[in-house]
Amino acid sequence: MHHFNNTTMAFPVWSDELDPLSISVAATNIFAGCFSLIGNTLVIAVMLKRFRTASTFKKLLAHLAFCDIIYAISILLDTPNWLKKHWVYTPMFCKVLPTTQFASSLAAEGTVVVIAIERYRGITQPLKVHWNNRDFSFSLIIAWLFAFVSASPYFNVLNTVTIPYMGNHTFCIETWSTGDHIDQENSAFIYSTYTFVGTFMLPMVILAVLYGRIIYIIRKPIDPIPCFEQLFIKRREKDIRITKLLILVIVAFAICVLPNQIGHFIMSKATLSKSEKEILAYVLLIPYPFQCVLNPLIYSIVDKKFRKDAKLILSCQGDKERKISRTMTSYFMVESTCHKKTSHSGETSICSMPLRTSREESESLF
């Protein structure tokens, strides 16, 4: 939750001059926002270059990238507020912009949970028909509803206020109640508790349970049907690599978000000195925006096929490559030949299933 649009809390002693904190936050927002726009746009292009045949997993990763793009746009729009050190937009945008930042972050987190559920069902029930377009759309609607419902209190309490002793400038701040200062602190603490427990810890626990179960299943010895043995082995190897990638995505997200979540507990209750508030402001504000940058980097580091597809798209050669269209058709190309032998003892069915996969296809996570 990017609360520090409350500039009066971010700057214990305010002045018109730029200070290290405002410069650091602005630079972080610009760097993270620009790289996120480039990287996540590329992710969407790679995942959906054959939209009709794209798997549910690819569509979910594309939606995760879309959430990160929304967040990236919002932090880029927020950058002038840090460079000017006051609110530069309209009063309504004071409600819309910070809420959009928070909601898009929650929608991304919800998408990660949906991906975990999709992977869990695919691994525990590999022979069943999985999500259709209706299930896919319904799951993402639920993720966005959860995001906007959780962010709605934030929308209600954000208001613009003109403060005479701070250059007579307008600031976008949180006004939690019309009561005394203690009531406002209690309201802020309750909401911070909800965001930490309900929108961070609970999803993390769900993810830990799902991926713990997935790891347990994929590490178990398999006893496949003989004619499917090669297919099962290839599929299990792919499941292991995808699981490692997704766990890496979750860990990176948690590292970026956890300081922000913990910091709001401290800020909403503890009495801090000027130097302590400045240090806490850095902890709250600097790591948080990088949540929208790391996923494309993780994909490009882990998966060779993603790197190759990204290069082809950037060089405008994707449609000219026959290998690309061939690898997008399916994860595995299986040719099954079943025939019957007649012997003196009777008729016996013999099934052989040679697996035709290129090295590139077998190494690809997507």
Tab-separated table of C-alpha atoms in Angstrom:
chain	number	residue	atom	x	y	z
A	1	MET	CA	0.000	0.000	0.000
A	2	HIS	CA	1.634	3.193	-1.198
A	3	HIS	CA	0.406	5.466	1.600
A	4	PHE	CA	3.059	8.086	1.284
A	5	ASN	CA	1.106	10.361	-0.961
A	6	ASN	CA	0.555	11.767	2.519
A	7	THR	CA	3.428	14.171	2.043
A	8	THR	CA	3.133	15.698	5.500
A	9	MET	CA	4.106	12.311	6.953
A	10	ALA	CA	6.895	11.777	4.442
A	11	PHE	CA	8.557	15.119	5.221
A	12	PRO	CA	8.699	15.770	8.993
A	13	VAL	CA	10.308	19.162	8.317
A	14	TRP	CA	8.998	20.525	5.044
A	15	SER	CA	10.682	22.967	2.652
A	16	ASP	CA	10.349	23.931	-1.010
A	17	GLU	CA	13.817	22.649	-1.821
A	18	LEU	CA	14.310	19.162	-3.147
A	19	ASP	CA	15.730	16.788	-0.575
A	20	PRO	CA	17.323	13.309	-0.883
A	21	LEU	CA	14.056	11.513	-0.092
A	22	SER	CA	11.956	13.225	-2.761
A	23	ILE	CA	14.744	12.821	-5.334
A	24	SER	CA	15.166	9.140	-4.441
A	25	VAL	CA	11.449	8.397	-4.664
A	26	ALA	CA	11.071	10.276	-7.953
A	27	ALA	CA	14.084	8.510	-9.461
A	28	THR	CA	12.814	5.130	-8.256
A	29	ASN	CA	9.370	5.780	-9.744
A	30	ILE	CA	10.816	6.841	-13.100
A	31	PHE	CA	13.219	3.907	-13.296
A	32	ALA	CA	10.698	1.292	-12.159
A	33	GLY	CA	7.848	2.758	-14.206
A	34	CYS	CA	9.770	2.958	-17.494
A	35	PHE	CA	11.352	-0.471	-17.209
A	36	SER	CA	8.032	-1.975	-16.161
A	37	LEU	CA	6.239	-0.504	-19.180
A	38	ILE	CA	8.859	-1.896	-21.549
A	39	GLY	CA	9.300	-5.275	-19.870
A	40	ASN	CA	5.655	-6.068	-19.197
A	41	THR	CA	4.525	-4.919	-22.644
A	42	LEU	CA	7.051	-7.377	-24.032
A	43	VAL	CA	5.696	-10.103	-21.728
A	44	ILE	CA	2.174	-9.555	-23.046
A	45	ALA	CA	3.432	-9.621	-26.647
A	46	VAL	CA	5.281	-12.903	-26.067
A	47	MET	CA	2.485	-14.607	-24.139
A	48	LEU	CA	-0.346	-13.585	-26.452
A	49	LYS	CA	1.265	-13.580	-29.884
A	50	ARG	CA	-1.081	-16.467	-30.697
A	51	PHE	CA	-4.012	-15.414	-28.530
A	52	ARG	CA	-6.535	-18.039	-29.659
A	53	THR	CA	-4.182	-20.916	-28.939
A	54	ALA	CA	-2.580	-19.388	-25.821
A	55	SER	CA	-2.915	-21.554	-22.714
A	56	THR	CA	-4.629	-20.350	-19.536
A	57	PHE	CA	-1.210	-20.130	-17.892
A	58	LYS	CA	0.059	-17.732	-20.571
A	59	LYS	CA	-3.079	-15.597	-20.352
A	60	LEU	CA	-2.698	-15.335	-16.585
A	61	LEU	CA	0.924	-14.252	-16.918
A	62	ALA	CA	-0.188	-11.665	-19.495
A	63	HIS	CA	-2.824	-10.384	-17.066
A	64	LEU	CA	-0.197	-10.166	-14.318
A	65	ALA	CA	1.897	-8.044	-16.671
A	66	PHE	CA	-1.168	-5.878	-17.397
A	67	CYS	CA	-1.630	-5.209	-13.655
A	68	ASP	CA	2.020	-4.228	-13.395
A	69	ILE	CA	1.633	-1.846	-16.337
A	70	ILE	CA	-1.260	-0.078	-14.617
A	71	TYR	CA	0.843	0.253	-11.481
A	72	ALA	CA	3.793	1.541	-13.513
A	73	ILE	CA	1.650	4.245	-15.137
A	74	SER	CA	0.323	5.312	-11.749
A	75	ILE	CA	3.774	5.734	-10.174
A	76	LEU	CA	4.977	7.694	-13.213
A	77	LEU	CA	1.998	10.016	-12.813
A	78	ASP	CA	2.819	10.334	-9.118
A	79	THR	CA	6.390	11.455	-9.798
A	80	PRO	CA	5.607	15.202	-10.298
A	81	ASN	CA	4.108	15.277	-6.789
A	82	TRP	CA	7.461	14.241	-5.357
A	83	LEU	CA	9.459	16.648	-7.515
A	84	LYS	CA	7.159	19.556	-6.619
A	85	LYS	CA	6.743	18.270	-3.022
A	86	HIS	CA	3.011	18.969	-3.080
A	87	TRP	CA	-0.095	17.736	-4.899
A	88	VAL	CA	-0.188	19.001	-8.493
A	89	TYR	CA	-3.426	17.388	-9.710
A	90	THR	CA	-7.139	17.877	-9.063
A	91	PRO	CA	-8.827	16.894	-5.757
A	92	MET	CA	-10.611	13.959	-7.423
A	93	PHE	CA	-7.321	12.633	-8.799
A	94	CYS	CA	-6.051	12.642	-5.215
A	95	LYS	CA	-8.545	9.845	-4.593
A	96	VAL	CA	-8.108	8.064	-7.912
A	97	LEU	CA	-4.329	7.887	-8.348
A	98	PRO	CA	-3.201	6.425	-4.993
A	99	THR	CA	-6.185	4.049	-4.957
A	100	THR	CA	-5.278	2.839	-8.449
A	101	GLN	CA	-1.730	2.168	-7.281
A	102	PHE	CA	-2.963	0.088	-4.374
A	103	ALA	CA	-5.708	-1.725	-6.323
A	104	SER	CA	-3.414	-2.684	-9.222
A	105	SER	CA	-0.882	-4.090	-6.752
A	106	LEU	CA	-3.623	-6.143	-5.075
A	107	ALA	CA	-4.938	-7.322	-8.464
A	108	ALA	CA	-1.436	-8.517	-9.341
A	109	GLU	CA	-1.265	-10.387	-6.046
A	110	GLY	CA	-4.690	-11.900	-6.705
A	111	THR	CA	-3.523	-13.007	-10.154
A	112	VAL	CA	-0.547	-14.770	-8.568
A	113	VAL	CA	-2.978	-16.662	-6.304
A	114	VAL	CA	-5.136	-17.597	-9.323
A	115	ILE	CA	-2.031	-18.878	-11.127
A	116	ALA	CA	-1.192	-21.023	-8.098
A	117	ILE	CA	-4.707	-22.499	-8.070
A	118	GLU	CA	-4.522	-23.177	-11.810
A	119	ARG	CA	-1.143	-24.892	-11.441
A	120	TYR	CA	-2.364	-26.924	-8.451
A	121	ARG	CA	-5.391	-28.198	-10.348
A	122	GLY	CA	-3.287	-28.987	-13.402
A	123	ILE	CA	-0.793	-31.037	-11.396
A	124	THR	CA	-3.233	-32.834	-9.084
A	125	GLN	CA	-5.769	-33.552	-11.854
A	126	PRO	CA	-3.699	-33.759	-15.052
A	127	LEU	CA	-6.215	-35.804	-17.049
A	128	LYS	CA	-9.222	-33.561	-16.441
A	129	VAL	CA	-10.333	-30.680	-18.625
A	130	HIS	CA	-9.224	-27.480	-16.979
A	131	TRP	CA	-10.279	-23.864	-17.113
A	132	ASN	CA	-12.289	-22.552	-20.005
A	133	ASN	CA	-12.680	-18.880	-20.887
A	134	ARG	CA	-15.590	-18.481	-18.471
A	135	ASP	CA	-13.580	-19.826	-15.531
A	136	PHE	CA	-10.612	-17.674	-16.550
A	137	SER	CA	-12.720	-14.503	-16.731
A	138	PHE	CA	-14.570	-15.257	-13.490
A	139	SER	CA	-11.346	-15.769	-11.535
A	140	LEU	CA	-9.911	-12.441	-12.709
A	141	ILE	CA	-13.165	-10.608	-11.952
A	142	ILE	CA	-12.952	-11.947	-8.395
A	143	ALA	CA	-9.317	-10.787	-8.151
A	144	TRP	CA	-10.221	-7.253	-9.256
A	145	LEU	CA	-13.292	-7.118	-6.999
A	146	PHE	CA	-11.114	-8.100	-4.051
A	147	ALA	CA	-8.621	-5.400	-5.043
A	148	PHE	CA	-11.163	-2.581	-5.329
A	149	VAL	CA	-13.103	-3.576	-2.201
A	150	SER	CA	-9.867	-3.645	-0.197
A	151	ALA	CA	-8.767	-0.291	-1.627
A	152	SER	CA	-12.155	1.439	-1.235
A	153	PRO	CA	-11.494	2.728	2.335
A	154	TYR	CA	-8.333	4.324	1.024
A	155	PHE	CA	-10.381	6.058	-1.694
A	156	ASN	CA	-12.778	7.426	0.935
A	157	VAL	CA	-10.157	8.937	3.264
A	158	LEU	CA	-7.901	10.627	0.713
A	159	ASN	CA	-8.496	14.356	0.365
A	160	THR	CA	-6.618	17.465	-0.679
A	161	VAL	CA	-5.761	19.918	2.085
A	162	THR	CA	-4.056	23.313	1.851
A	163	ILE	CA	-1.539	23.806	4.674
A	164	PRO	CA	-0.443	27.409	5.340
A	165	TYR	CA	2.771	26.573	7.237
A	166	MET	CA	3.922	24.352	4.351
A	167	GLY	CA	4.154	27.044	1.703
A	168	ASN	CA	0.366	27.320	1.401
A	169	HIS	CA	0.537	24.321	-0.907
A	170	THR	CA	-2.069	21.622	-1.440
A	171	PHE	CA	-1.328	18.081	-0.261
A	172	CYS	CA	-3.064	14.768	-0.771
A	173	ILE	CA	-3.438	13.314	2.716
A	174	GLU	CA	-5.435	10.690	4.606
A	175	THR	CA	-8.221	12.022	6.827
A	176	TRP	CA	-9.516	8.939	8.617
A	177	SER	CA	-12.212	10.566	10.741
A	178	THR	CA	-13.635	13.866	11.870
A	179	GLY	CA	-12.855	13.046	15.499
A	180	ASP	CA	-9.695	13.732	17.485
A	181	HIS	CA	-6.163	12.702	16.608
A	182	ILE	CA	-6.408	9.439	18.552
A	183	ASP	CA	-9.492	8.356	16.571
A	184	GLN	CA	-7.641	8.964	13.312
A	185	GLU	CA	-4.634	6.973	14.489
A	186	ASN	CA	-6.853	4.071	15.545
A	187	SER	CA	-8.677	4.061	12.207
A	188	ALA	CA	-5.396	4.110	10.295
A	189	PHE	CA	-4.049	1.286	12.479
A	190	ILE	CA	-7.144	-0.870	11.879
A	191	TYR	CA	-6.852	-0.436	8.143
A	192	SER	CA	-3.103	-1.105	8.205
A	193	THR	CA	-3.809	-4.282	10.177
A	194	TYR	CA	-6.369	-5.394	7.602
A	195	THR	CA	-4.045	-4.710	4.664
A	196	PHE	CA	-1.199	-6.598	6.329
A	197	VAL	CA	-3.250	-9.610	7.407
A	198	GLY	CA	-5.981	-9.724	4.750
A	199	THR	CA	-4.158	-8.569	1.638
A	200	PHE	CA	-0.636	-9.786	2.351
A	201	MET	CA	-0.289	-12.508	4.994
A	202	LEU	CA	-3.428	-14.453	4.020
A	203	PRO	CA	-2.514	-14.643	0.293
A	204	MET	CA	1.050	-15.584	1.231
A	205	VAL	CA	-0.226	-18.413	3.454
A	206	ILE	CA	-2.502	-19.660	0.644
A	207	LEU	CA	0.416	-19.581	-1.798
A	208	ALA	CA	2.685	-21.388	0.663
A	209	VAL	CA	0.098	-24.151	1.165
A	210	LEU	CA	-0.590	-24.577	-2.561
A	211	TYR	CA	3.044	-24.611	-3.630
A	212	GLY	CA	4.015	-26.784	-0.680
A	213	ARG	CA	1.476	-29.320	-1.872
A	214	ILE	CA	2.636	-28.943	-5.501
A	215	ILE	CA	6.273	-29.526	-4.530
A	216	TYR	CA	5.272	-32.604	-2.536
A	217	ILE	CA	3.388	-34.055	-5.528
A	218	ILE	CA	5.993	-33.377	-8.206
A	219	ARG	CA	8.791	-34.802	-6.046
A	220	LYS	CA	6.958	-38.094	-5.582
A	221	PRO	CA	8.108	-41.013	-7.776
A	222	ILE	CA	5.807	-41.575	-10.737
A	223	ASP	CA	4.606	-44.890	-12.128
A	224	PRO	CA	3.126	-43.955	-15.507
A	225	ILE	CA	1.522	-46.194	-18.087
A	226	PRO	CA	4.413	-47.591	-20.199
A	227	CYS	CA	3.366	-45.980	-23.486
A	228	PHE	CA	2.975	-42.593	-21.705
A	229	GLU	CA	6.220	-42.808	-19.747
A	230	GLN	CA	8.233	-40.364	-21.857
A	231	LEU	CA	5.364	-37.874	-21.907
A	232	PHE	CA	4.958	-38.057	-18.130
A	233	ILE	CA	8.674	-37.522	-17.539
A	234	LYS	CA	8.807	-34.486	-19.849
A	235	ARG	CA	5.693	-33.035	-18.267
A	236	ARG	CA	7.043	-33.542	-14.756
A	237	GLU	CA	10.298	-31.790	-15.650
A	238	LYS	CA	8.338	-28.853	-17.053
A	239	ASP	CA	6.149	-28.690	-13.921
A	240	ILE	CA	9.252	-28.523	-11.732
A	241	ARG	CA	10.776	-25.670	-13.752
A	242	ILE	CA	7.513	-23.677	-13.831
A	243	THR	CA	7.047	-24.150	-10.083
A	244	LYS	CA	10.551	-22.855	-9.388
A	245	LEU	CA	9.897	-19.810	-11.577
A	246	LEU	CA	6.594	-18.979	-9.885
A	247	ILE	CA	8.068	-19.384	-6.398
A	248	LEU	CA	10.816	-16.959	-7.445
A	249	VAL	CA	8.132	-14.476	-8.592
A	250	ILE	CA	6.358	-14.753	-5.217
A	251	VAL	CA	9.566	-14.327	-3.218
A	252	ALA	CA	10.513	-11.230	-5.245
A	253	PHE	CA	7.038	-9.747	-4.709
A	254	ALA	CA	7.201	-10.400	-0.957
A	255	ILE	CA	10.642	-8.796	-0.641
A	256	CYS	CA	9.360	-5.614	-2.311
A	257	VAL	CA	6.053	-5.385	-0.440
A	258	LEU	CA	6.879	-6.635	3.074
A	259	PRO	CA	8.869	-3.524	4.194
A	260	ASN	CA	5.951	-1.312	3.155
A	261	GLN	CA	3.436	-3.425	5.069
A	262	ILE	CA	5.485	-3.632	8.257
A	263	GLY	CA	6.363	0.053	8.099
A	264	HIS	CA	2.731	1.082	8.237
A	265	PHE	CA	2.265	-0.734	11.520
A	266	ILE	CA	5.155	1.248	12.951
A	267	MET	CA	4.006	4.540	11.412
A	268	SER	CA	0.395	4.197	12.557
A	269	LYS	CA	1.198	3.533	16.238
A	270	ALA	CA	4.764	4.341	17.219
A	271	THR	CA	5.998	7.783	18.238
A	272	LEU	CA	9.031	8.445	16.064
A	273	SER	CA	11.712	11.099	15.940
A	274	LYS	CA	12.504	13.096	12.812
A	275	SER	CA	15.467	10.888	11.869
A	276	GLU	CA	13.455	7.705	12.484
A	277	LYS	CA	10.638	8.944	10.239
A	278	GLU	CA	13.121	9.740	7.475
A	279	ILE	CA	14.689	6.272	7.673
A	280	LEU	CA	11.259	4.630	7.745
A	281	ALA	CA	10.188	6.674	4.720
A	282	TYR	CA	13.044	5.199	2.687
A	283	VAL	CA	12.140	1.675	3.825
A	284	LEU	CA	8.487	2.213	2.914
A	285	LEU	CA	8.913	3.944	-0.404
A	286	ILE	CA	12.027	2.694	-2.212
A	287	PRO	CA	11.580	-1.121	-2.475
A	288	TYR	CA	7.818	-1.055	-3.128
A	289	PRO	CA	7.750	0.153	-6.779
A	290	PHE	CA	10.171	-2.571	-7.893
A	291	GLN	CA	7.391	-5.155	-7.586
A	292	CYS	CA	6.304	-4.206	-11.122
A	293	VAL	CA	9.792	-4.576	-12.642
A	294	LEU	CA	11.065	-7.958	-11.500
A	295	ASN	CA	8.770	-10.419	-13.294
A	296	PRO	CA	10.037	-9.732	-16.855
A	297	LEU	CA	13.606	-9.967	-15.546
A	298	ILE	CA	12.855	-13.317	-13.909
A	299	TYR	CA	11.270	-14.701	-17.096
A	300	SER	CA	14.204	-13.589	-19.242
A	301	ILE	CA	16.787	-15.034	-16.846
A	302	VAL	CA	15.062	-18.377	-16.290
A	303	ASP	CA	13.615	-19.235	-19.713
A	304	LYS	CA	15.648	-19.378	-22.943
A	305	LYS	CA	12.538	-19.569	-25.096
A	306	PHE	CA	11.151	-16.345	-23.611
A	307	ARG	CA	14.417	-14.573	-24.394
A	308	LYS	CA	14.363	-15.828	-27.978
A	309	ASP	CA	10.723	-14.871	-28.548
A	310	ALA	CA	11.343	-11.431	-27.039
A	311	LYS	CA	14.298	-10.851	-29.369
A	312	LEU	CA	12.217	-11.897	-32.381
A	313	ILE	CA	9.417	-9.531	-31.426
A	314	LEU	CA	11.810	-6.635	-30.846
A	315	SER	CA	13.427	-7.295	-34.223
A	316	CYS	CA	9.992	-7.598	-35.909
A	317	GLN	CA	10.798	-11.076	-37.177
A	318	GLY	CA	8.382	-13.115	-35.097
A	319	ASP	CA	5.946	-13.882	-37.914
A	320	LYS	CA	8.753	-14.905	-40.256
A	321	GLU	CA	10.149	-17.607	-38.006
A	322	ARG	CA	8.757	-21.045	-38.698
A	323	LYS	CA	10.099	-22.399	-35.435
A	324	ILE	CA	8.068	-19.939	-33.423
A	325	SER	CA	4.771	-20.933	-35.000
A	326	ARG	CA	5.719	-24.569	-34.615
A	327	THR	CA	6.490	-24.323	-30.906
A	328	MET	CA	3.317	-22.346	-30.166
A	329	THR	CA	1.032	-25.173	-31.297
A	330	SER	CA	1.439	-27.227	-28.131
A	331	TYR	CA	3.783	-28.145	-25.344
A	332	PHE	CA	4.241	-31.624	-26.697
A	333	MET	CA	3.528	-33.181	-30.101
A	334	VAL	CA	2.577	-36.782	-29.537
A	335	GLU	CA	2.081	-39.290	-32.288
A	336	SER	CA	0.228	-42.360	-31.119
A	337	THR	CA	0.294	-45.532	-33.112
A	338	CYS	CA	-1.740	-48.424	-31.850
A	339	HIS	CA	-1.920	-51.648	-33.738
A	340	LYS	CA	-2.875	-55.187	-33.105
A	341	LYS	CA	-0.905	-58.382	-33.388
A	342	THR	CA	-2.439	-61.698	-33.966
A	343	SER	CA	-0.766	-64.722	-32.456
A	344	HIS	CA	-1.658	-68.294	-31.657
A	345	SER	CA	-2.764	-67.301	-28.160
A	346	GLY	CA	-5.139	-64.636	-29.391
A	347	GLU	CA	-5.269	-60.914	-30.183
A	348	THR	CA	-3.029	-58.509	-28.217
A	349	SER	CA	-3.093	-54.713	-28.300
A	350	ILE	CA	0.273	-52.989	-28.503
A	351	CYS	CA	0.551	-49.212	-28.093
A	352	SER	CA	3.626	-47.179	-28.839
A	353	MET	CA	3.734	-43.399	-28.445
A	354	PRO	CA	6.919	-41.821	-29.744
A	355	LEU	CA	7.211	-38.283	-28.350
A	356	ARG	CA	8.251	-35.659	-30.882
A	357	THR	CA	9.567	-32.587	-29.133
A	358	SER	CA	12.421	-30.378	-30.096
A	359	ARG	CA	15.053	-29.479	-27.529
A	360	GLU	CA	13.760	-25.926	-27.555
A	361	GLU	CA	10.200	-27.011	-26.797
A	362	SER	CA	11.236	-29.276	-23.930
A	363	GLU	CA	13.278	-26.490	-22.308
A	364	SER	CA	10.569	-23.833	-22.663
A	365	LEU	CA	8.505	-22.917	-19.618
A	366	PHE	CA	5.818	-21.191	-21.663
